[in-house]
Tab-separated table of C-alpha atoms in Angstrom:
chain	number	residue	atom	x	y	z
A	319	UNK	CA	116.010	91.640	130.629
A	320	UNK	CA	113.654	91.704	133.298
A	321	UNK	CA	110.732	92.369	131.347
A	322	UNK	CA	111.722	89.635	128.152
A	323	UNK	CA	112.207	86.950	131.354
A	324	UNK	CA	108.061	88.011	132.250
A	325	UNK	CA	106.831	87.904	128.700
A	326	UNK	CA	108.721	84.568	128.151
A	327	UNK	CA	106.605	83.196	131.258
A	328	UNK	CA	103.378	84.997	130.484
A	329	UNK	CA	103.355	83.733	126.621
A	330	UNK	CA	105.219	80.185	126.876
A	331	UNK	CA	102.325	78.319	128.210
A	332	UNK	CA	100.397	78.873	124.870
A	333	UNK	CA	100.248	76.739	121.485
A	334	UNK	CA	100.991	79.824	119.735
A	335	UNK	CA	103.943	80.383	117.447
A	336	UNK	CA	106.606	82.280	118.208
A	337	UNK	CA	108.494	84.919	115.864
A	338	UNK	CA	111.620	86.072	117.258
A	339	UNK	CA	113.466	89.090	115.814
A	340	UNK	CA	116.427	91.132	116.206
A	341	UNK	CA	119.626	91.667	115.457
A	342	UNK	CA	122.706	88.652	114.858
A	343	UNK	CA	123.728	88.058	118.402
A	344	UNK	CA	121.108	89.051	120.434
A	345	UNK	CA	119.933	85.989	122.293
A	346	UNK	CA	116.584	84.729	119.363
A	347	UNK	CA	117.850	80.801	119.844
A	348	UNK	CA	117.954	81.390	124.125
A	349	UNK	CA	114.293	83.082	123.816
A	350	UNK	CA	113.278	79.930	121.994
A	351	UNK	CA	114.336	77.595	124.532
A	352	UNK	CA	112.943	79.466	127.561
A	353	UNK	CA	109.620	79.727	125.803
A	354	UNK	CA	110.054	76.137	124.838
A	355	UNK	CA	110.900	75.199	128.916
A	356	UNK	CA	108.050	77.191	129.968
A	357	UNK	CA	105.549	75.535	127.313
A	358	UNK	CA	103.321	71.864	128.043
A	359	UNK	CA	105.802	70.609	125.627
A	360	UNK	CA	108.551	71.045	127.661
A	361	UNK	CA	109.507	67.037	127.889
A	362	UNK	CA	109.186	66.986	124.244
A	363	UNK	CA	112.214	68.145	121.775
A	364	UNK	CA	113.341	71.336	120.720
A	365	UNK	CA	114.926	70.882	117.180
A	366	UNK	CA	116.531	73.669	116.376
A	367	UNK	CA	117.304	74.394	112.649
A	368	UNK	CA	119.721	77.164	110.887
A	369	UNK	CA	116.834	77.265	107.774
A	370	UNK	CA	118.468	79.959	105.902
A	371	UNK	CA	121.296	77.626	105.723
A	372	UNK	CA	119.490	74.712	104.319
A	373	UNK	CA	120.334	74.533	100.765
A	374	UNK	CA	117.339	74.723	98.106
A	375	UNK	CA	117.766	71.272	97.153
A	376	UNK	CA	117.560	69.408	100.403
A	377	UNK	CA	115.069	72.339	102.004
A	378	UNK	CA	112.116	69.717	101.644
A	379	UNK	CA	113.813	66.284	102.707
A	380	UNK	CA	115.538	68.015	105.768
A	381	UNK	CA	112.061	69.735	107.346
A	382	UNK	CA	109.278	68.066	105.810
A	383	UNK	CA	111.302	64.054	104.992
A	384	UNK	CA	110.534	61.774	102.501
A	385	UNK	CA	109.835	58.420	101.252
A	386	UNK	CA	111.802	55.826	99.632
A	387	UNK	CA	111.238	55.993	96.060
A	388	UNK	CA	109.603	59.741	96.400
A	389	UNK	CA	112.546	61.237	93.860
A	390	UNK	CA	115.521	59.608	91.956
A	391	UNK	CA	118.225	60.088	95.375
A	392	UNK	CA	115.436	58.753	97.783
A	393	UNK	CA	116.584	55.133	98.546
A	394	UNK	CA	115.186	55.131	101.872
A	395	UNK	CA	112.790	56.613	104.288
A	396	UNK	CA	114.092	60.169	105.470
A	397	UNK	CA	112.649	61.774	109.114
A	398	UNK	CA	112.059	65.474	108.706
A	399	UNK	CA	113.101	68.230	111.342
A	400	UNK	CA	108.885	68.757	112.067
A	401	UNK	CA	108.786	64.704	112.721
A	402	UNK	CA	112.238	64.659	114.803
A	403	UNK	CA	110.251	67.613	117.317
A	404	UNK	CA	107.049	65.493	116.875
A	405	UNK	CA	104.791	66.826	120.149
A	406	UNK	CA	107.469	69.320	120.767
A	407	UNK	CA	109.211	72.608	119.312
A	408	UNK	CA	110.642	73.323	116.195
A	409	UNK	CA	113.003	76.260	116.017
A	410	UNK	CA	113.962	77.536	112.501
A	411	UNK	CA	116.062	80.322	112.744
A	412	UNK	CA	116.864	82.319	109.953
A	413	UNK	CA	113.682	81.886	107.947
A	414	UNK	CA	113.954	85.167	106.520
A	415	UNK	CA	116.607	83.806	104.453
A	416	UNK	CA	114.567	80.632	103.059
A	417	UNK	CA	113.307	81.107	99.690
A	418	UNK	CA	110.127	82.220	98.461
A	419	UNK	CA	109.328	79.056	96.846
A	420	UNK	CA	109.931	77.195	100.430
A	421	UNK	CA	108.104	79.443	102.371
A	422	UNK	CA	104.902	78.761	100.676
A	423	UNK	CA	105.448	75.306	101.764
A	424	UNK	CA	106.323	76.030	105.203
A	425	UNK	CA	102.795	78.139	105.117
A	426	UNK	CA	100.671	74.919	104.303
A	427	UNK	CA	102.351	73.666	107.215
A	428	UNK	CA	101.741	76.418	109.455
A	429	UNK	CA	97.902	77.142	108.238
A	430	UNK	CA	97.263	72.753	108.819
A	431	UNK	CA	99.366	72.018	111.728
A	432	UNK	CA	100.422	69.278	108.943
A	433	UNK	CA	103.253	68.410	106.669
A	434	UNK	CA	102.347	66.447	103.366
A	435	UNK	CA	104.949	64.106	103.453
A	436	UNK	CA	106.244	60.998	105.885
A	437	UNK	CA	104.984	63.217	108.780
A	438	UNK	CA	101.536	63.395	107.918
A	439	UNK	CA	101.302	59.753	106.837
A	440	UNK	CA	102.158	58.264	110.219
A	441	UNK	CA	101.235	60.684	112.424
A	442	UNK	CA	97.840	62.337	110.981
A	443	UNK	CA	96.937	64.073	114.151
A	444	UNK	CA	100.773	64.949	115.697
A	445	UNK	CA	101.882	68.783	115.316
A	446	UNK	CA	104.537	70.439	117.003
A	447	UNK	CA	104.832	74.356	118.005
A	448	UNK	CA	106.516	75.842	115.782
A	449	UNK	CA	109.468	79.163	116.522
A	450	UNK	CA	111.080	81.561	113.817
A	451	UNK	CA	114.098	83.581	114.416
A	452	UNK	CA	115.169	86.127	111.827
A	453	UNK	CA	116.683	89.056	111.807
A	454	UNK	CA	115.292	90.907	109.160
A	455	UNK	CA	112.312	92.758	109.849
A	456	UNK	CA	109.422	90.554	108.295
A	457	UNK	CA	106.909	93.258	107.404
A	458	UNK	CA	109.106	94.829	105.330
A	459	UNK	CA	110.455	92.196	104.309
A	460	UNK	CA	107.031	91.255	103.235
A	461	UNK	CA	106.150	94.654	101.499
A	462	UNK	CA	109.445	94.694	99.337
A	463	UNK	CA	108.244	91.101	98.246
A	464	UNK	CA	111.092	89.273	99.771
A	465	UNK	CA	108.978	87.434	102.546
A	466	UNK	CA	105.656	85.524	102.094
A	467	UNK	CA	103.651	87.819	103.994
A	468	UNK	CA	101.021	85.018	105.537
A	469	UNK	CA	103.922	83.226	106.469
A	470	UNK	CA	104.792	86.394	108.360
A	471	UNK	CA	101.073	86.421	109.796
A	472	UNK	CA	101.265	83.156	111.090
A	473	UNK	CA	104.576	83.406	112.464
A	474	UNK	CA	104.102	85.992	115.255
A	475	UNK	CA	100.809	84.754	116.671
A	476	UNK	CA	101.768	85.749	119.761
């Protein structure tokens, strides 16, 4: 424990991402908010998000948010997990379990620092850092073609 507790306070300082693995149980979500306490965006939020939970449907509105008027359902303006932890962290755990399809989004996110919905319109030059949880193993993941593999990359920057 001693030696997670020193890499939590050599790495948290950085803008990096984070990608936390191992097995159910094992402490991913505590990691997260250490390296989120120990980070310059400590005063900000930490939103932590069960992504593998998210249901395909509502994946987009719930990270990314929308506009009123964006889709049939949208009858107001909608705040996205990445705006909520605006200048802070945003934790999704279980992101080995979000589909393909959403992961590619999450990677234009990840490669920009920027979402392309509400987000991006009113804050053009706010990011937050972002932390995964999973799991899985992501390289294999990646390999069996289960896993975007650049989301993968840009994950575990650290």
């Amino acid at each position: 424990m001693r030696g997670v507790l020193e890499l939590i306070a050599q790495v948290g300082p950085s803008d990096a991402n984070d990608a936390l693995t191992g097995e159910h149980g094992t402490g991913k979500e505590i990691v997260a908010r250490l390296l989120h306490a120990a980070s310059p965006r400590t005063r900000m939020a930490l939103v932590a998000v069960n992504a593998g939970g998210l249901p395909e449907g509502t994946f987009e509105s719930e990270i990314f948010g929308h506009v009123k008027g964006a889709f049939t359902d949208a009858r107001t303006d909608r705040i996205g997990r990445f705006e909520l932890a605006n200048g802070g962290t945003l934790f999704l755990d279980e992101i080995a379990n979000v589909s393909l399809r959403q992961q590619a989004k999450l990677l234009r996110v990840l490669e920009t620092g920027r979402t392309g919905a509400r987000w991006l319109v009113a804050n053009p030059a706010r990011r937050c850092e972002d932390s995964f949880a999973t799991n899985a193993k992501l390289d294999e993941e990646a390999k069996a073609g289960n896993f975007v593999k650049n989301v993968a990359l840009r994950a575990s920057t650290r």
